[in-house]
């Protein structure tokens, strides 16, 4: 250890840190000053962390800010480019997450501590340019190999890359999809998966009883409710049946969207599963009748836009 001869002065303050009279050098040759936090903790802190504000306390300041942030309702407040529009179901040891709407139109989640401390001021759109143009030539992503960047950009500003799939196709794929969204083929992988799945599942009337009764949440789901998505501050509900999407509306609250989804599930999934079961029982008793009377399911909307389902043949 050495007495301070140059640089910061003993007693100089940075946030809650007060510099004492000693410093050491790190393994990289960077100067670290012995500091005392207002809470009494003593620690060696890098000179650059003090100079540029990277460290302002031993951690007690961050905890206090997190506590203060969770003690108040942040709904409606603005932090940089972010406006808080609701609470998220996600939680952390530092407190609850808040759902925020960025000025660019996209939504994101942030802890109260991140918002109050200023560490989170946008959804990431401000930093897109710094990494959206990274060179990934020759890198492989599943079955895709990135060949060269095109002049096109996606909606978020990411470069569109021309790629070659192992099957021989050469699709154009966004850098964002390759790096962060997990795209690994031109679509051939999904087709192969669907073909394999078709040999494992029963298909009646253009749908699979096993699939419609499954309650497993997709990996990309963030709301905790199947078929409910947060889009630009609203909760959108939809349902997929017979490979078609049916939009159930947008709602201000997640409870309303979840209720609309549950109602559609009861109609499309519950009643359909019950009808198919009755048809199977009749088919087991009379195979010839089953061959002449296949299951047909028709989905339509009434004048009020509500879903309606009709089944044939009629089963007594």
Short mmCIF file of N, CA and C in Angstrom, two decimals, residues 75-224:
data_model
loop_
_atom_site.label_atom_id
_atom_site.label_comp_id
_atom_site.label_asym_id
_atom_site.label_seq_id
_atom_site.Cartn_x
_atom_site.Cartn_y
_atom_site.Cartn_z
N UNK A 75 -47.11 3.92 -11.53
CA UNK A 75 -48.02 3.93 -12.68
C UNK A 75 -48.22 5.34 -13.22
N UNK A 76 -47.98 5.49 -14.53
CA UNK A 76 -48.17 6.78 -15.18
C UNK A 76 -46.94 7.66 -15.19
N UNK A 77 -45.91 7.32 -14.41
CA UNK A 77 -44.70 8.14 -14.37
C UNK A 77 -43.82 7.86 -15.59
N UNK A 78 -43.00 8.84 -15.94
CA UNK A 78 -42.12 8.74 -17.11
C UNK A 78 -40.67 8.78 -16.66
N UNK A 79 -39.88 7.86 -17.20
CA UNK A 79 -38.45 7.78 -16.91
C UNK A 79 -37.71 7.73 -18.24
N UNK A 80 -37.17 8.86 -18.65
CA UNK A 80 -36.52 8.92 -19.96
C UNK A 80 -37.53 8.74 -21.07
N UNK A 81 -37.35 7.69 -21.87
CA UNK A 81 -38.26 7.39 -22.97
C UNK A 81 -39.38 6.44 -22.55
N UNK A 82 -39.36 6.00 -21.30
CA UNK A 82 -40.31 4.99 -20.84
C UNK A 82 -41.42 5.60 -20.00
N UNK A 83 -42.66 5.17 -20.29
CA UNK A 83 -43.82 5.55 -19.48
C UNK A 83 -44.40 4.29 -18.86
N UNK A 84 -44.53 4.28 -17.55
CA UNK A 84 -45.01 3.10 -16.83
C UNK A 84 -46.51 2.95 -17.07
N UNK A 85 -46.91 1.77 -17.59
CA UNK A 85 -48.32 1.55 -17.93
C UNK A 85 -48.96 0.45 -17.10
N UNK A 86 -48.19 -0.23 -16.26
CA UNK A 86 -48.81 -1.26 -15.43
C UNK A 86 -47.77 -2.11 -14.72
N UNK A 87 -48.26 -2.91 -13.78
CA UNK A 87 -47.39 -3.84 -13.06
C UNK A 87 -47.24 -5.13 -13.85
N UNK A 88 -46.08 -5.74 -13.74
CA UNK A 88 -45.83 -7.02 -14.38
C UNK A 88 -45.98 -8.13 -13.35
N UNK A 89 -46.27 -9.34 -13.82
CA UNK A 89 -46.33 -10.48 -12.91
C UNK A 89 -44.94 -10.93 -12.48
N UNK A 90 -43.94 -10.50 -13.21
CA UNK A 90 -42.56 -10.90 -12.92
C UNK A 90 -42.05 -10.16 -11.69
N UNK A 91 -41.30 -10.87 -10.84
CA UNK A 91 -40.74 -10.27 -9.64
C UNK A 91 -39.29 -10.69 -9.48
N UNK A 92 -38.55 -9.91 -8.69
CA UNK A 92 -37.16 -10.20 -8.39
C UNK A 92 -36.91 -9.88 -6.93
N UNK A 93 -35.75 -10.26 -6.43
CA UNK A 93 -35.44 -9.98 -5.02
C UNK A 93 -35.36 -8.49 -4.74
N UNK A 94 -35.15 -7.69 -5.80
CA UNK A 94 -35.08 -6.25 -5.63
C UNK A 94 -36.44 -5.58 -5.77
N UNK A 95 -37.50 -6.37 -5.98
CA UNK A 95 -38.83 -5.79 -6.06
C UNK A 95 -39.56 -6.22 -7.32
N UNK A 96 -40.70 -5.58 -7.55
CA UNK A 96 -41.56 -5.95 -8.68
C UNK A 96 -41.06 -5.33 -9.98
N UNK A 97 -41.46 -5.96 -11.08
CA UNK A 97 -41.20 -5.41 -12.40
C UNK A 97 -42.40 -4.57 -12.83
N UNK A 98 -42.11 -3.55 -13.62
CA UNK A 98 -43.15 -2.70 -14.17
C UNK A 98 -43.13 -2.81 -15.69
N UNK A 99 -44.31 -2.80 -16.29
CA UNK A 99 -44.42 -2.81 -17.74
C UNK A 99 -44.40 -1.37 -18.24
N UNK A 100 -43.51 -1.09 -19.18
CA UNK A 100 -43.32 0.28 -19.66
C UNK A 100 -43.52 0.36 -21.17
N UNK A 101 -44.04 1.49 -21.60
CA UNK A 101 -44.22 1.77 -23.02
C UNK A 101 -43.16 2.77 -23.44
N UNK A 102 -42.33 2.36 -24.41
CA UNK A 102 -41.25 3.22 -24.89
C UNK A 102 -41.79 4.20 -25.92
N UNK A 103 -41.10 5.30 -26.11
CA UNK A 103 -41.53 6.31 -27.08
C UNK A 103 -41.48 5.78 -28.51
N UNK A 104 -40.73 4.68 -28.73
CA UNK A 104 -40.66 4.10 -30.07
C UNK A 104 -41.87 3.22 -30.36
N UNK A 105 -42.70 2.95 -29.33
CA UNK A 105 -43.90 2.17 -29.53
C UNK A 105 -43.84 0.76 -28.98
N UNK A 106 -42.67 0.31 -28.57
CA UNK A 106 -42.52 -1.04 -28.04
C UNK A 106 -42.61 -1.04 -26.52
N UNK A 107 -42.99 -2.18 -25.96
CA UNK A 107 -43.10 -2.31 -24.51
C UNK A 107 -41.94 -3.13 -23.98
N UNK A 108 -41.61 -2.91 -22.71
CA UNK A 108 -40.55 -3.67 -22.06
C UNK A 108 -40.86 -3.72 -20.57
N UNK A 109 -40.07 -4.50 -19.84
CA UNK A 109 -40.24 -4.62 -18.40
C UNK A 109 -38.97 -4.14 -17.71
N UNK A 110 -39.15 -3.49 -16.56
CA UNK A 110 -38.01 -2.99 -15.80
C UNK A 110 -38.36 -2.98 -14.32
N UNK A 111 -37.35 -3.16 -13.48
CA UNK A 111 -37.59 -3.08 -12.04
C UNK A 111 -37.72 -1.62 -11.63
N UNK A 112 -38.33 -1.42 -10.49
CA UNK A 112 -38.48 -0.06 -9.98
C UNK A 112 -37.12 0.58 -9.75
N UNK A 113 -36.16 -0.23 -9.27
CA UNK A 113 -34.81 0.30 -9.02
C UNK A 113 -34.16 0.78 -10.30
N UNK A 114 -34.33 0.03 -11.39
CA UNK A 114 -33.74 0.42 -12.67
C UNK A 114 -34.33 1.73 -13.17
N UNK A 115 -35.63 1.91 -12.97
CA UNK A 115 -36.28 3.13 -13.44
C UNK A 115 -35.89 4.33 -12.60
N UNK A 116 -35.96 4.18 -11.29
CA UNK A 116 -35.69 5.32 -10.40
C UNK A 116 -34.22 5.74 -10.46
N UNK A 117 -33.32 4.76 -10.58
CA UNK A 117 -31.89 5.08 -10.60
C UNK A 117 -31.42 5.62 -11.94
N UNK A 118 -32.27 5.48 -12.98
CA UNK A 118 -31.89 5.97 -14.30
C UNK A 118 -31.12 4.97 -15.13
N UNK A 119 -30.97 3.73 -14.64
CA UNK A 119 -30.24 2.72 -15.41
C UNK A 119 -31.06 2.18 -16.58
N UNK A 120 -32.37 2.38 -16.54
CA UNK A 120 -33.24 1.93 -17.63
C UNK A 120 -34.06 3.12 -18.09
N UNK A 121 -33.75 3.62 -19.29
CA UNK A 121 -34.45 4.80 -19.80
C UNK A 121 -35.10 4.56 -21.16
N UNK A 122 -34.88 3.38 -21.76
CA UNK A 122 -35.51 3.06 -23.04
C UNK A 122 -35.57 1.54 -23.17
N UNK A 123 -36.30 1.07 -24.18
CA UNK A 123 -36.50 -0.37 -24.35
C UNK A 123 -35.30 -1.06 -24.96
N UNK A 124 -34.33 -0.29 -25.42
CA UNK A 124 -33.17 -0.83 -26.12
C UNK A 124 -33.03 -0.26 -27.50
N UNK A 125 -34.05 0.51 -27.92
CA UNK A 125 -34.04 1.07 -29.28
C UNK A 125 -32.90 2.07 -29.47
N UNK A 126 -32.47 2.73 -28.40
CA UNK A 126 -31.41 3.73 -28.53
C UNK A 126 -30.05 3.10 -28.75
N UNK A 127 -29.92 1.83 -28.39
CA UNK A 127 -28.62 1.17 -28.53
C UNK A 127 -28.59 0.17 -29.67
N UNK A 128 -29.66 0.12 -30.45
CA UNK A 128 -29.73 -0.85 -31.55
C UNK A 128 -28.60 -0.65 -32.54
N UNK A 129 -28.32 0.58 -32.89
CA UNK A 129 -27.33 0.83 -33.94
C UNK A 129 -25.95 0.30 -33.59
N UNK A 130 -25.65 0.23 -32.29
CA UNK A 130 -24.30 -0.18 -31.89
C UNK A 130 -24.05 -1.66 -32.14
N UNK A 131 -25.10 -2.48 -32.16
CA UNK A 131 -24.87 -3.90 -32.35
C UNK A 131 -25.68 -4.51 -33.48
N UNK A 132 -26.59 -3.73 -34.07
CA UNK A 132 -27.44 -4.28 -35.12
C UNK A 132 -26.65 -4.57 -36.39
N UNK A 133 -25.49 -3.95 -36.54
CA UNK A 133 -24.70 -4.13 -37.76
C UNK A 133 -23.46 -5.00 -37.54
N UNK A 134 -23.42 -5.77 -36.46
CA UNK A 134 -22.27 -6.63 -36.19
C UNK A 134 -22.06 -7.62 -37.33
N UNK A 135 -20.81 -7.95 -37.57
CA UNK A 135 -20.47 -8.85 -38.67
C UNK A 135 -20.58 -10.30 -38.20
N UNK A 136 -21.51 -11.05 -38.79
CA UNK A 136 -21.70 -12.46 -38.43
C UNK A 136 -21.48 -13.36 -39.64
N UNK A 137 -20.74 -12.87 -40.63
CA UNK A 137 -20.48 -13.65 -41.84
C UNK A 137 -19.87 -15.00 -41.49
N UNK A 138 -20.46 -16.06 -42.02
CA UNK A 138 -19.93 -17.40 -41.81
C UNK A 138 -20.41 -18.08 -40.54
N UNK A 139 -21.05 -17.35 -39.65
CA UNK A 139 -21.53 -17.96 -38.41
C UNK A 139 -22.76 -18.82 -38.68
N UNK A 140 -22.88 -19.90 -37.91
CA UNK A 140 -24.01 -20.81 -38.07
C UNK A 140 -25.02 -20.62 -36.94
N UNK A 141 -26.29 -20.69 -37.32
CA UNK A 141 -27.38 -20.60 -36.37
C UNK A 141 -28.32 -21.76 -36.67
N UNK A 142 -28.08 -22.89 -35.99
CA UNK A 142 -28.84 -24.08 -36.30
C UNK A 142 -28.49 -24.58 -37.69
N UNK A 143 -29.47 -24.56 -38.59
CA UNK A 143 -29.24 -24.98 -39.97
C UNK A 143 -28.86 -23.82 -40.88
N UNK A 144 -28.88 -22.61 -40.36
CA UNK A 144 -28.62 -21.43 -41.18
C UNK A 144 -27.17 -20.99 -41.07
N UNK A 145 -26.60 -20.58 -42.21
CA UNK A 145 -25.27 -19.99 -42.25
C UNK A 145 -25.40 -18.58 -42.82
N UNK A 146 -24.94 -17.58 -42.07
CA UNK A 146 -25.02 -16.20 -42.52
C UNK A 146 -24.00 -15.97 -43.63
N UNK A 147 -24.46 -15.51 -44.81
CA UNK A 147 -23.57 -15.30 -45.95
C UNK A 147 -23.11 -13.85 -46.05
N UNK A 148 -24.05 -12.92 -46.16
CA UNK A 148 -23.67 -11.51 -46.28
C UNK A 148 -24.87 -10.63 -45.91
N UNK A 149 -24.59 -9.40 -45.45
CA UNK A 149 -25.69 -8.49 -45.09
C UNK A 149 -26.29 -7.84 -46.33
N UNK A 150 -27.58 -7.64 -46.31
CA UNK A 150 -28.25 -6.93 -47.39
C UNK A 150 -28.40 -5.46 -46.99
N UNK A 151 -28.97 -4.67 -47.85
CA UNK A 151 -29.19 -3.26 -47.54
C UNK A 151 -30.52 -3.03 -46.84
N UNK A 152 -31.26 -4.10 -46.62
CA UNK A 152 -32.58 -3.97 -45.99
C UNK A 152 -32.44 -3.99 -44.47
N UNK A 153 -33.43 -3.40 -43.80
CA UNK A 153 -33.51 -3.38 -42.34
C UNK A 153 -34.91 -3.83 -41.92
N UNK A 154 -35.00 -4.41 -40.72
CA UNK A 154 -36.32 -4.76 -40.21
C UNK A 154 -36.93 -3.57 -39.48
N UNK A 155 -38.09 -3.76 -38.87
CA UNK A 155 -38.81 -2.66 -38.23
C UNK A 155 -38.04 -2.05 -37.07
N UNK A 156 -37.14 -2.83 -36.44
CA UNK A 156 -36.38 -2.32 -35.30
C UNK A 156 -35.02 -1.77 -35.71
N UNK A 157 -34.70 -1.82 -36.99
CA UNK A 157 -33.43 -1.29 -37.46
C UNK A 157 -32.33 -2.31 -37.60
N UNK A 158 -32.63 -3.59 -37.39
CA UNK A 158 -31.61 -4.63 -37.51
C UNK A 158 -31.37 -4.97 -38.98
N UNK A 159 -30.13 -5.32 -39.28
CA UNK A 159 -29.75 -5.68 -40.64
C UNK A 159 -30.39 -7.01 -41.04
N UNK A 160 -30.85 -7.09 -42.29
CA UNK A 160 -31.36 -8.34 -42.84
C UNK A 160 -30.19 -9.07 -43.51
N UNK A 161 -29.93 -10.30 -43.08
CA UNK A 161 -28.82 -11.09 -43.61
C UNK A 161 -29.32 -12.15 -44.59
N UNK A 162 -28.54 -12.31 -45.67
CA UNK A 162 -28.83 -13.38 -46.63
C UNK A 162 -28.14 -14.64 -46.12
N UNK A 163 -28.92 -15.69 -45.92
CA UNK A 163 -28.41 -16.92 -45.31
C UNK A 163 -28.63 -18.12 -46.22
N UNK A 164 -27.90 -19.18 -45.93
CA UNK A 164 -28.11 -20.45 -46.63
C UNK A 164 -28.49 -21.52 -45.61
N UNK A 165 -29.60 -22.19 -45.89
CA UNK A 165 -30.07 -23.27 -45.02
C UNK A 165 -29.46 -24.59 -45.50
N UNK A 166 -29.33 -25.55 -44.60
CA UNK A 166 -28.76 -26.85 -44.96
C UNK A 166 -29.59 -27.57 -46.01
N UNK A 167 -30.87 -27.20 -46.12
CA UNK A 167 -31.73 -27.85 -47.12
C UNK A 167 -31.51 -27.27 -48.51
N UNK A 168 -30.74 -26.17 -48.62
CA UNK A 168 -30.45 -25.57 -49.92
C UNK A 168 -31.11 -24.23 -50.15
N UNK A 169 -32.15 -23.92 -49.40
CA UNK A 169 -32.82 -22.62 -49.55
C UNK A 169 -31.92 -21.49 -49.04
N UNK A 170 -32.12 -20.30 -49.58
CA UNK A 170 -31.33 -19.13 -49.17
C UNK A 170 -32.28 -18.00 -48.77
N UNK A 171 -32.75 -18.02 -47.53
CA UNK A 171 -33.68 -16.98 -47.07
C UNK A 171 -32.95 -15.74 -46.57
N UNK A 172 -33.68 -14.63 -46.50
CA UNK A 172 -33.18 -13.40 -45.87
C UNK A 172 -33.75 -13.35 -44.45
N UNK A 173 -32.87 -13.24 -43.46
CA UNK A 173 -33.29 -13.32 -42.06
C UNK A 173 -32.73 -12.14 -41.29
N UNK A 174 -33.53 -11.58 -40.41
CA UNK A 174 -33.10 -10.45 -39.59
C UNK A 174 -32.02 -10.87 -38.60
N UNK A 175 -31.07 -9.97 -38.38
CA UNK A 175 -30.03 -10.19 -37.36
C UNK A 175 -30.67 -10.46 -36.00
N UNK A 176 -31.76 -9.77 -35.72
CA UNK A 176 -32.47 -9.94 -34.46
C UNK A 176 -33.01 -11.36 -34.33
N UNK A 177 -33.57 -11.90 -35.41
CA UNK A 177 -34.11 -13.26 -35.38
C UNK A 177 -33.01 -14.30 -35.20
N UNK A 178 -31.86 -14.05 -35.80
CA UNK A 178 -30.75 -14.99 -35.68
C UNK A 178 -30.13 -14.98 -34.29
N UNK A 179 -29.88 -13.79 -33.76
CA UNK A 179 -29.14 -13.66 -32.51
C UNK A 179 -30.01 -13.82 -31.28
N UNK A 180 -31.25 -13.34 -31.34
CA UNK A 180 -32.04 -13.26 -30.12
C UNK A 180 -33.37 -14.01 -30.15
N UNK A 181 -33.87 -14.34 -31.34
CA UNK A 181 -35.20 -14.98 -31.42
C UNK A 181 -35.13 -16.46 -31.73
N UNK A 182 -33.93 -16.98 -31.93
CA UNK A 182 -33.77 -18.43 -32.05
C UNK A 182 -34.15 -19.03 -33.39
N UNK A 183 -34.21 -18.23 -34.46
CA UNK A 183 -34.52 -18.83 -35.77
C UNK A 183 -33.34 -19.68 -36.21
N UNK A 184 -33.61 -20.93 -36.59
CA UNK A 184 -32.54 -21.87 -36.91
C UNK A 184 -32.70 -22.55 -38.26
N UNK A 185 -33.71 -22.18 -39.02
CA UNK A 185 -33.87 -22.77 -40.35
C UNK A 185 -34.74 -21.86 -41.20
N UNK A 186 -34.89 -22.23 -42.47
CA UNK A 186 -35.72 -21.46 -43.38
C UNK A 186 -37.20 -21.78 -43.20
N UNK A 187 -37.49 -22.76 -42.37
CA UNK A 187 -38.85 -23.24 -42.17
C UNK A 187 -38.94 -24.74 -42.37
N UNK A 188 -37.88 -25.33 -42.92
CA UNK A 188 -37.89 -26.78 -43.18
C UNK A 188 -37.91 -27.58 -41.89
N UNK A 189 -37.29 -27.05 -40.86
CA UNK A 189 -37.26 -27.76 -39.58
C UNK A 189 -38.66 -27.90 -39.00
N UNK A 190 -39.45 -26.85 -39.12
CA UNK A 190 -40.82 -26.89 -38.61
C UNK A 190 -41.67 -27.87 -39.42
N UNK A 191 -41.46 -27.88 -40.74
CA UNK A 191 -42.22 -28.81 -41.58
C UNK A 191 -41.92 -30.26 -41.20
N UNK A 192 -40.63 -30.55 -40.97
CA UNK A 192 -40.26 -31.90 -40.56
C UNK A 192 -40.87 -32.25 -39.20
N UNK A 193 -40.85 -31.27 -38.30
CA UNK A 193 -41.44 -31.49 -36.98
C UNK A 193 -42.94 -31.76 -37.08
N UNK A 194 -43.62 -30.99 -37.92
CA UNK A 194 -45.06 -31.17 -38.10
C UNK A 194 -45.38 -32.55 -38.68
N UNK A 195 -44.53 -33.00 -39.61
CA UNK A 195 -44.74 -34.32 -40.19
C UNK A 195 -44.55 -35.43 -39.16
N UNK A 196 -43.53 -35.28 -38.31
CA UNK A 196 -43.31 -36.26 -37.25
C UNK A 196 -44.45 -36.23 -36.24
N UNK A 197 -44.91 -35.02 -35.94
CA UNK A 197 -45.99 -34.86 -34.98
C UNK A 197 -47.28 -35.49 -35.50
N UNK A 198 -47.46 -35.42 -36.82
CA UNK A 198 -48.67 -35.98 -37.41
C UNK A 198 -48.78 -37.48 -37.23
N UNK A 199 -47.64 -38.15 -37.08
CA UNK A 199 -47.68 -39.61 -36.87
C UNK A 199 -47.96 -39.97 -35.41
N UNK A 200 -47.84 -38.98 -34.51
CA UNK A 200 -48.03 -39.24 -33.08
C UNK A 200 -49.40 -38.81 -32.58
N UNK A 201 -50.03 -37.87 -33.28
CA UNK A 201 -51.30 -37.31 -32.82
C UNK A 201 -52.46 -37.81 -33.68
N UNK A 202 -53.63 -37.83 -33.06
CA UNK A 202 -54.85 -38.19 -33.77
C UNK A 202 -55.46 -36.93 -34.37
N UNK A 203 -55.83 -36.99 -35.64
CA UNK A 203 -56.46 -35.85 -36.29
C UNK A 203 -57.86 -36.24 -36.74
N UNK A 204 -58.83 -35.51 -36.23
CA UNK A 204 -60.23 -35.74 -36.56
C UNK A 204 -60.87 -34.41 -36.91
N UNK A 205 -61.47 -34.33 -38.08
CA UNK A 205 -62.15 -33.10 -38.46
C UNK A 205 -61.23 -31.91 -38.59
N UNK A 206 -59.97 -32.16 -38.96
CA UNK A 206 -59.04 -31.06 -39.15
C UNK A 206 -58.41 -30.54 -37.89
N UNK A 207 -58.58 -31.25 -36.76
CA UNK A 207 -57.98 -30.81 -35.51
C UNK A 207 -57.52 -32.02 -34.72
N UNK A 208 -56.71 -31.78 -33.70
CA UNK A 208 -56.17 -32.86 -32.88
C UNK A 208 -56.71 -32.72 -31.45
N UNK A 209 -57.44 -33.71 -30.96
CA UNK A 209 -57.96 -33.65 -29.58
C UNK A 209 -56.84 -33.49 -28.55
N UNK A 210 -55.69 -34.12 -28.80
CA UNK A 210 -54.58 -34.04 -27.83
C UNK A 210 -54.03 -32.61 -27.75
N UNK A 211 -53.94 -31.95 -28.90
CA UNK A 211 -53.37 -30.61 -28.92
C UNK A 211 -54.29 -29.57 -28.30
N UNK A 212 -55.59 -29.66 -28.60
CA UNK A 212 -56.50 -28.63 -28.09
C UNK A 212 -56.71 -28.75 -26.59
N UNK A 213 -56.44 -29.92 -26.01
CA UNK A 213 -56.59 -30.08 -24.57
C UNK A 213 -55.31 -29.74 -23.81
N UNK A 214 -54.22 -29.49 -24.53
CA UNK A 214 -52.96 -29.15 -23.88
C UNK A 214 -53.01 -27.72 -23.34
N UNK A 215 -52.54 -27.53 -22.12
CA UNK A 215 -52.52 -26.21 -21.49
C UNK A 215 -51.10 -25.67 -21.33
N UNK A 216 -50.15 -26.27 -22.03
CA UNK A 216 -48.76 -25.84 -21.92
C UNK A 216 -48.57 -24.45 -22.53
N UNK A 217 -47.90 -23.57 -21.79
CA UNK A 217 -47.66 -22.21 -22.27
C UNK A 217 -46.50 -22.18 -23.25
N UNK A 218 -46.62 -21.43 -24.34
CA UNK A 218 -45.48 -21.27 -25.26
C UNK A 218 -44.31 -20.58 -24.56
N UNK A 219 -43.10 -20.83 -25.02
CA UNK A 219 -41.91 -20.25 -24.39
C UNK A 219 -41.91 -18.73 -24.46
N UNK A 220 -42.49 -18.16 -25.54
CA UNK A 220 -42.46 -16.71 -25.69
C UNK A 220 -43.55 -15.99 -24.91
N UNK A 221 -44.42 -16.76 -24.23
CA UNK A 221 -45.52 -16.14 -23.48
C UNK A 221 -44.97 -15.42 -22.25
N UNK A 222 -45.40 -14.18 -22.04
CA UNK A 222 -44.93 -13.39 -20.90
C UNK A 222 -46.05 -12.96 -19.97
N UNK A 223 -47.30 -13.25 -20.32
CA UNK A 223 -48.43 -12.80 -19.50
C UNK A 223 -48.88 -13.84 -18.50
N UNK A 224 -48.51 -15.10 -18.72
CA UNK A 224 -48.96 -16.16 -17.83
C UNK A 224 -50.28 -16.77 -18.25
#
